[in-house]
Short mmCIF file of C-alpha atoms and ligand atoms in Angstrom, two decimals:
data_model
loop_
_atom_site.label_atom_id
_atom_site.label_comp_id
_atom_site.label_asym_id
_atom_site.label_seq_id
_atom_site.Cartn_x
_atom_site.Cartn_y
_atom_site.Cartn_z
CA MET A 1 20.85 -13.93 0.04
CA GLU A 2 20.04 -15.28 -3.16
CA THR A 3 17.23 -13.71 -4.44
CA ILE A 4 14.96 -16.11 -6.90
CA LEU A 5 13.52 -13.40 -9.39
CA ILE A 6 10.03 -15.85 -10.75
CA ASP A 7 8.73 -13.40 -13.51
CA TRP A 8 4.88 -13.38 -14.43
CA ARG A 9 5.43 -10.81 -17.03
CA ASN A 10 4.90 -13.55 -19.14
CA ARG A 11 1.72 -14.83 -17.90
CA LYS A 12 1.68 -18.41 -19.29
CA GLU A 13 4.48 -18.97 -17.63
CA ARG A 14 2.79 -18.70 -13.80
CA ASP A 15 1.58 -22.49 -13.22
CA ALA A 16 4.87 -24.12 -13.49
CA ASP A 17 6.07 -22.38 -10.77
CA ALA A 18 3.23 -23.12 -8.55
CA GLU A 19 5.71 -25.53 -7.06
CA LEU A 20 7.99 -23.49 -6.64
CA ILE A 21 5.95 -20.97 -4.40
CA ARG A 22 4.81 -23.45 -2.22
CA SER A 23 7.61 -24.74 -1.09
CA ILE A 24 9.11 -20.89 -0.48
CA VAL A 25 6.43 -20.49 1.42
CA GLU A 26 6.57 -23.66 3.15
CA ARG A 27 10.08 -23.53 4.49
CA GLY A 28 8.86 -20.01 5.84
CA GLY A 29 10.72 -18.23 2.81
CA LEU A 30 9.51 -14.07 2.07
CA ILE A 31 8.32 -13.09 -1.41
CA VAL A 32 7.95 -9.32 -2.71
CA PHE A 33 5.19 -10.50 -5.26
CA PRO A 34 2.19 -7.12 -6.74
CA THR A 35 -0.86 -6.49 -5.81
CA GLU A 36 -3.76 -3.86 -6.90
CA THR A 37 -2.69 -1.44 -4.23
CA VAL A 38 0.91 -1.80 -4.02
CA PHE A 39 3.69 -4.56 -3.77
CA GLY A 40 3.90 -6.38 -0.72
CA ILE A 41 6.30 -8.57 1.09
CA GLY A 42 5.24 -12.03 2.14
CA GLY A 43 5.16 -15.07 4.34
CA ASN A 44 3.57 -17.56 5.96
CA ALA A 45 0.96 -15.64 8.50
CA PHE A 46 0.39 -19.16 10.33
CA SER A 47 4.09 -19.21 10.65
CA ASP A 48 6.02 -17.50 13.75
CA GLU A 49 9.28 -17.24 12.45
CA ALA A 50 8.08 -16.22 8.27
CA CYS A 51 6.69 -13.45 10.36
CA ARG A 52 9.42 -12.51 12.61
CA ARG A 53 11.64 -12.49 9.22
CA ILE A 54 9.06 -10.06 7.56
CA PHE A 55 9.23 -7.25 10.40
CA LYS A 56 13.39 -7.96 10.10
CA ALA A 57 13.27 -7.14 6.21
CA LYS A 58 11.50 -4.20 6.59
CA GLY A 59 12.53 -3.09 9.63
CA ARG A 60 9.30 -2.72 10.68
CA PRO A 61 8.80 -1.71 14.74
CA PRO A 62 7.18 -5.67 16.16
CA ASP A 63 3.80 -3.59 17.08
CA ASN A 64 2.50 -2.76 14.07
CA PRO A 65 0.51 -5.69 13.06
CA LEU A 66 1.12 -7.05 9.28
CA ILE A 67 -2.60 -7.68 7.25
CA VAL A 68 -2.89 -10.92 5.86
CA HIS A 69 -4.00 -11.94 2.99
CA VAL A 70 -6.15 -14.57 1.36
CA SER A 71 -7.43 -16.23 -1.63
CA SER A 72 -10.45 -17.44 -0.95
CA TYR A 73 -13.83 -17.78 1.45
CA GLU A 74 -12.64 -20.67 2.96
CA MET A 75 -8.74 -19.29 3.65
CA ALA A 76 -10.84 -16.32 5.60
CA GLY A 77 -12.46 -18.47 7.88
CA LYS A 78 -9.39 -20.56 9.12
CA VAL A 79 -7.95 -16.86 9.85
CA ALA A 80 -10.26 -14.68 11.75
CA GLU A 81 -14.11 -15.12 12.43
CA ILE A 82 -15.98 -13.26 9.82
CA PRO A 83 -19.00 -12.00 11.54
CA ALA A 84 -21.57 -13.14 9.02
CA ARG A 85 -23.98 -10.33 9.39
CA ILE A 86 -20.75 -7.84 6.63
CA ILE A 87 -20.69 -11.08 4.65
CA PRO A 88 -22.98 -10.05 2.11
CA ALA A 89 -21.30 -6.22 1.39
CA LEU A 90 -18.17 -8.04 1.89
CA LYS A 91 -18.91 -9.77 -1.42
CA LYS A 92 -19.44 -6.93 -3.33
CA MET A 93 -15.94 -6.19 -2.02
CA TRP A 94 -13.95 -8.72 -2.56
CA PRO A 95 -11.35 -9.56 -4.41
CA GLY A 96 -10.45 -6.02 -3.85
CA PRO A 97 -8.49 -3.88 -2.39
CA LEU A 98 -10.55 -3.82 1.20
CA THR A 99 -9.14 -4.53 4.75
CA VAL A 100 -11.47 -5.60 7.20
CA ILE A 101 -9.88 -6.03 10.89
CA MET A 102 -11.91 -8.97 13.02
CA ARG A 103 -11.26 -11.98 16.00
CA ASN A 104 -7.80 -13.58 14.99
CA ARG A 105 -8.32 -16.95 15.03
CA GLY A 106 -5.91 -18.55 12.89
CA ALA A 107 -2.89 -16.43 12.37
CA SER A 108 0.90 -15.63 13.99
CA THR A 109 -0.15 -14.04 17.22
CA VAL A 110 3.49 -12.16 15.34
CA ALA A 111 1.13 -10.32 12.51
CA THR A 112 -0.71 -9.41 14.79
CA ALA A 113 2.19 -8.19 16.72
CA GLY A 114 -0.39 -9.39 19.72
CA LEU A 115 -3.53 -7.90 19.61
CA ASP A 116 -6.90 -10.38 18.75
CA THR A 117 -7.62 -8.26 15.61
CA VAL A 118 -6.32 -9.64 12.15
CA ALA A 119 -6.37 -7.45 9.50
CA VAL A 120 -7.71 -9.91 6.30
CA ARG A 121 -7.56 -8.46 2.55
CA MET A 122 -8.15 -10.63 -0.20
CA PRO A 123 -6.97 -9.18 -3.15
CA ALA A 124 -7.84 -8.91 -6.71
CA GLY A 125 -4.31 -8.64 -8.42
CA PRO A 126 -4.47 -11.86 -10.46
CA ASP A 127 -0.03 -12.38 -9.52
CA ALA A 128 -1.21 -12.18 -5.64
CA ALA A 129 -4.49 -14.05 -5.84
CA ALA A 130 -2.36 -17.06 -8.02
CA MET A 131 0.34 -16.57 -5.43
CA ILE A 132 -1.47 -17.24 -1.98
CA GLU A 133 -3.58 -20.16 -4.13
CA PHE A 134 -0.30 -21.99 -4.94
CA ALA A 135 1.48 -21.41 -1.00
CA GLY A 136 -1.44 -22.87 -0.05
CA VAL A 137 -1.48 -21.00 3.26
CA PRO A 138 -3.31 -17.47 4.17
CA VAL A 139 0.18 -14.75 3.36
CA ALA A 140 1.02 -12.38 5.95
CA ALA A 141 1.92 -9.56 3.98
CA PRO A 142 2.55 -5.60 4.77
CA SER A 143 3.30 -3.32 1.48
CA ALA A 144 6.93 -4.68 0.57
CA ASN A 145 8.99 -0.78 1.10
CA MET A 146 11.27 -0.48 3.57
CA ALA A 147 9.44 0.66 7.17
CA THR A 148 9.15 4.96 6.85
CA ARG A 149 9.85 4.92 3.06
CA PRO A 150 7.72 5.20 -0.25
CA SER A 151 5.09 2.49 -0.76
CA ILE A 152 6.55 0.04 -4.24
CA THR A 153 4.08 -0.03 -7.78
CA ARG A 154 7.14 -0.87 -10.19
CA ASN A 155 8.40 -4.11 -11.21
CA GLU A 156 11.68 -2.40 -10.97
CA ASP A 157 11.60 -0.70 -7.58
CA ALA A 158 10.46 -4.12 -6.57
CA VAL A 159 13.82 -4.97 -7.76
CA SER A 160 15.88 -2.81 -6.36
CA GLN A 161 15.11 -2.58 -3.17
CA PHE A 162 14.27 -6.22 -2.23
CA MET A 163 17.20 -7.73 -4.50
CA GLY A 164 19.22 -9.72 -1.94
CA ARG A 165 16.87 -9.05 1.69
CA THR A 166 14.14 -11.88 0.33
CA ASP A 167 14.19 -14.92 -1.20
CA ALA A 168 11.91 -14.19 -3.89
CA ILE A 169 10.54 -10.91 -6.17
CA LEU A 170 8.17 -12.33 -7.87
CA LEU A 171 7.42 -10.20 -10.98
CA GLY A 172 4.18 -8.99 -12.65
CA GLU A 173 1.23 -7.48 -13.71
CA GLU A 174 1.99 -3.99 -11.81
CA PRO A 175 -0.41 -1.87 -9.14
CA GLU A 176 -3.60 -0.87 -11.36
CA TYR A 177 -4.56 1.73 -7.60
CA GLY A 178 -0.96 2.26 -6.76
CA ILE A 179 -2.40 3.64 -2.78
CA GLU A 180 -2.81 0.59 -0.12
CA SER A 181 -6.30 -1.08 0.59
CA THR A 182 -8.79 0.69 2.76
CA VAL A 183 -8.40 -0.91 6.75
CA ILE A 184 -12.32 -0.96 8.19
CA ASP A 185 -13.53 -2.03 11.90
CA VAL A 186 -16.40 -3.38 11.65
CA SER A 187 -16.94 -4.61 15.39
CA GLY A 188 -19.59 -1.84 15.65
CA ASP A 189 -22.88 -0.66 13.61
CA PHE A 190 -21.51 -0.11 10.31
CA PRO A 191 -17.55 0.78 9.43
CA VAL A 192 -15.16 2.53 10.82
CA ILE A 193 -12.19 3.99 8.13
CA MET A 194 -9.30 3.18 9.82
CA ARG A 195 -6.86 3.64 7.47
CA PRO A 196 -8.15 5.61 4.34
CA GLY A 197 -7.07 3.78 0.52
CA ALA A 198 -7.63 2.59 -2.15
CA TYR A 199 -11.57 2.54 -1.68
CA THR A 200 -13.39 5.42 -1.61
CA ILE A 201 -15.28 6.43 1.73
CA ASP A 202 -18.09 6.59 -1.47
CA ASP A 203 -17.36 3.28 -2.52
CA ILE A 204 -17.81 1.46 1.18
CA SER A 205 -21.11 3.55 2.40
CA SER A 206 -23.09 1.41 -1.32
CA ALA A 207 -21.80 -1.65 -0.25
CA PHE A 208 -22.57 -1.70 3.41
CA GLY A 209 -24.51 0.87 3.48
CA HIS A 210 -22.76 3.57 5.05
CA ALA A 211 -19.27 4.17 6.51
CA GLU A 212 -17.42 7.07 8.62
CA TYR A 213 -13.58 7.93 8.96
CA PHE A 214 -11.82 7.70 12.09
CA SER A 215 -13.33 10.39 14.15
CA GLY A 216 -9.86 9.54 17.02
CA TYR A 217 -7.02 10.48 14.77
CA MET A 218 -5.72 13.62 16.51
CA GLU A 219 -6.20 11.92 19.95
CA LYS A 220 -4.61 8.20 19.25
CA PRO A 221 -3.85 6.66 16.33
CA SER A 222 -6.25 4.55 14.33
CA THR A 223 -4.14 2.16 13.43
CA PRO A 224 -1.22 0.52 15.57
CA GLY A 225 0.43 1.91 12.41
CA MET A 226 -0.50 5.56 12.16
CA LYS A 227 1.86 6.36 15.28
CA TYR A 228 4.97 6.24 12.73
CA ARG A 229 6.12 7.71 9.88
CA HIS A 230 5.37 6.81 6.88
CA TYR A 231 5.63 7.00 3.52
CA SER A 232 8.47 9.50 2.90
CA PRO A 233 11.32 9.68 0.70
CA SER A 234 14.96 10.56 2.38
CA LYS A 235 15.20 13.95 1.05
CA PRO A 236 13.02 16.35 2.23
CA LEU A 237 9.51 16.46 0.10
CA TYR A 238 7.60 20.10 0.94
CA LEU A 239 4.08 20.16 0.37
CA ILE A 240 2.73 23.37 -1.23
CA ARG A 241 -1.41 23.29 -1.30
CA ASP A 242 -2.05 26.24 -3.61
CA GLU A 243 -1.01 25.26 -6.63
CA GLU A 244 -0.86 28.73 -8.00
CA ARG A 245 1.62 29.51 -4.70
CA PHE A 246 2.91 25.64 -6.20
CA ILE A 247 3.67 27.58 -9.51
CA ASN A 248 5.16 30.89 -8.20
CA MET A 249 7.31 29.10 -5.68
CA VAL A 250 9.05 27.32 -7.71
CA SER A 251 8.88 29.21 -10.73
CA SER A 252 11.39 31.74 -8.16
CA ILE A 253 13.17 29.36 -6.03
CA THR A 254 16.86 27.95 -7.23
CA GLY A 255 18.43 25.23 -5.95
CA ASN A 256 18.83 21.29 -6.61
CA PHE A 257 15.11 20.60 -6.52
CA VAL A 258 12.05 19.58 -8.75
CA PRO A 259 9.22 19.71 -8.74
CA ILE A 260 6.39 17.02 -8.24
CA CYS A 261 3.10 17.84 -9.94
CA SER A 262 0.38 17.02 -12.29
CA ASP A 263 0.58 17.03 -16.21
CA ARG A 264 -1.40 20.00 -16.11
CA ILE A 265 0.91 21.99 -13.64
CA GLY A 266 4.29 20.91 -15.09
CA ARG A 267 3.20 22.07 -18.70
CA SER A 268 3.17 25.82 -17.77
CA LEU A 269 6.75 25.13 -15.41
CA GLU A 270 9.50 26.19 -17.90
CA MET A 271 11.76 22.68 -16.34
CA ASP A 272 11.61 19.34 -15.92
CA TYR A 273 9.16 18.33 -13.90
CA ILE A 274 8.40 14.05 -12.01
CA SER A 275 4.90 13.45 -13.47
CA LEU A 276 1.70 12.53 -11.05
CA GLY A 277 -0.17 12.23 -14.90
CA ASN A 278 -3.41 13.31 -15.99
CA ASP A 279 -5.05 14.62 -13.07
CA SER A 280 -9.00 15.20 -14.48
CA ASP A 281 -8.75 11.20 -13.27
CA MET A 282 -7.59 11.58 -9.60
CA TYR A 283 -7.27 7.48 -10.41
CA ASN A 284 -3.77 8.85 -12.41
CA VAL A 285 -2.85 10.44 -9.73
CA ALA A 286 -3.27 7.89 -6.97
CA LYS A 287 -1.26 5.78 -9.96
CA ARG A 288 1.72 7.63 -10.08
CA LEU A 289 2.08 8.68 -6.28
CA PHE A 290 4.57 6.45 -4.83
CA ALA A 291 5.81 5.53 -8.49
CA ALA A 292 7.41 9.39 -8.46
CA MET A 293 8.74 9.37 -4.64
CA ASN A 294 10.48 6.93 -5.63
CA GLU A 295 11.85 8.80 -9.21
CA PHE A 296 12.92 11.86 -6.75
CA ASP A 297 14.73 9.27 -4.12
CA ASN A 298 16.27 7.41 -6.92
CA SER A 299 16.95 10.78 -8.68
CA SER A 300 20.42 13.59 -8.15
CA TYR A 301 17.92 16.26 -7.00
CA SER A 302 18.42 17.43 -3.23
CA GLU A 303 14.66 18.01 -2.30
CA ALA A 304 11.33 18.25 -3.72
CA TYR A 305 7.92 20.64 -3.84
CA ILE A 306 4.05 18.51 -4.53
CA HIS A 307 1.29 20.36 -4.38
CA GLY A 308 -2.34 19.52 -3.19
CA PHE A 309 -5.90 18.64 -4.78
CA PRO A 310 -9.11 17.89 -3.76
CA GLU A 311 -9.64 15.92 -0.72
CA ASN A 312 -12.50 14.51 -2.17
CA GLY A 313 -13.21 10.62 -3.34
CA ILE A 314 -9.59 9.13 -3.65
CA GLY A 315 -8.37 12.73 -3.33
CA TYR A 316 -8.75 11.84 0.25
CA SER A 317 -6.78 9.07 -0.06
CA ILE A 318 -3.91 10.68 -1.93
CA MET A 319 -4.07 14.22 0.34
CA ASN A 320 -3.30 11.51 3.13
CA ARG A 321 0.12 10.35 2.15
CA ILE A 322 1.55 13.16 0.32
CA LYS A 323 0.65 14.62 4.20
CA LYS A 324 2.34 11.96 5.66
CA ALA A 325 5.36 11.32 3.23
CA SER A 326 6.36 15.74 3.28
CA VAL A 327 6.07 18.96 5.44
CA GLU A 328 3.60 21.27 4.81
CA ILE A 329 5.20 25.10 3.64
O1 TXA B 401 -2.60 -2.40 0.30
C1 TXA B 401 -2.49 -3.33 1.40
O2 TXA B 401 -3.14 -3.16 2.31
C2 TXA B 401 -0.66 -3.56 1.01
C3 TXA B 401 -0.49 -4.81 0.00
C4 TXA B 401 0.51 -5.31 0.37
O3 TXA B 401 -2.05 -5.80 -0.05
N1 TXA B 401 -0.09 -3.64 2.34
C5 TXA B 401 -0.25 -2.44 3.56
O4 TXA B 401 0.24 -3.76 4.08
O5 TXA B 401 -0.98 -1.94 2.88
P1 TXA B 401 0.96 -2.33 6.04
O6 TXA B 401 1.13 -3.61 6.89
O7 TXA B 401 1.50 -0.99 4.96
O8 TXA B 401 -0.41 -1.79 6.02
C6 TXA B 401 -0.96 -2.35 7.59
C7 TXA B 401 -2.14 -1.20 7.86
C8 TXA B 401 -0.79 -0.91 9.24
O9 TXA B 401 -1.65 0.89 9.80
C9 TXA B 401 -1.43 -1.64 10.42
O10 TXA B 401 -0.92 -1.10 11.62
C10 TXA B 401 -3.02 -2.04 10.47
O11 TXA B 401 -2.95 -1.91 8.62
N2 TXA B 401 -3.43 -3.63 10.85
C11 TXA B 401 -3.13 -4.43 10.65
N3 TXA B 401 -3.36 -4.85 11.46
C12 TXA B 401 -4.46 -4.54 12.12
C13 TXA B 401 -4.95 -4.67 13.73
N4 TXA B 401 -5.14 -5.95 13.82
N5 TXA B 401 -5.80 -3.96 13.69
C14 TXA B 401 -5.86 -2.81 13.40
N6 TXA B 401 -4.98 -2.11 12.58
C15 TXA B 401 -4.19 -3.09 12.41
MG1 MG B 402 3.10 0.32 4.42
#
């Protein structure tokens, strides 16, 4: 399949592509595009056919629903029934990395995997917002990674993984967060966090007054996506939570492996490492995490070791992704 590259790294050219984007989406085509969280692969959320193509392009199981992206409240209202009581809080969080599960109104039931609810998000990424606006319809888009593989946060990874597999790739501003949106259920008195993400529990609490993590993780998957393996490189990745043990371990073993670690730890090692950035600000680590996993996947190393981080603030979401991607030893 021939893939059109739309390059918005040069901002001035955005408007010139409005018609192209509209026509691709109108005929059921798919576009890989950057958001402020990770890259998505999107198509018309009203079209069963377009949504079927998304599942196929990703190799995603059909019972794991897609997030529907909107560029306005008006568009959101066509997709879902937005409870009036959450609108003041929503206005503090949207546009931004928050996905809200609500009653479905107009999204394709292929996108929702037949559920009567739909997950909706208004992205803050300027390229994503413009693309949806140009498309003129809500855009169903899961993260643009092949099912079970790490999400994509760099233009180069979008090109290397989706060239020839999608109608178009939008190159633009790389994600600011590097980790997916926070998914919440708002059917009760306060939001319940079904998937931790770029907004922390404190961010959600301060907008909504209170929030809690879903407590049933162990008994049943909280979102359909949770039962599937996720985010993992195609080669073994081992988690050694404790920093000191991590340093001792990688310094003493031999073999074709690479450490994936913060620069602080990397500097103390006498070997090459894949950087997770400066961890004095954990948002740096979030931003590097999937890029590091993709870097490892593309490298000739046959295994990698990663260390743990404190599980508070954005660290909670980072560790959620690391634990899913690795085997703890
Ligand atoms: O940041 C993000 O959220 C990125 C960018 C592209 O926006 N998208 C993303 O999509 O991460 P995806 O498809 O990889 O993850 C969507 C998650 C899955 O865990 C899915 O099971 C859950 O949201 N989900 C979607 N619709 C749902 C629904 N109706 N009820 C419960 N969970 C739902
Ligand atoms: Mg995903």
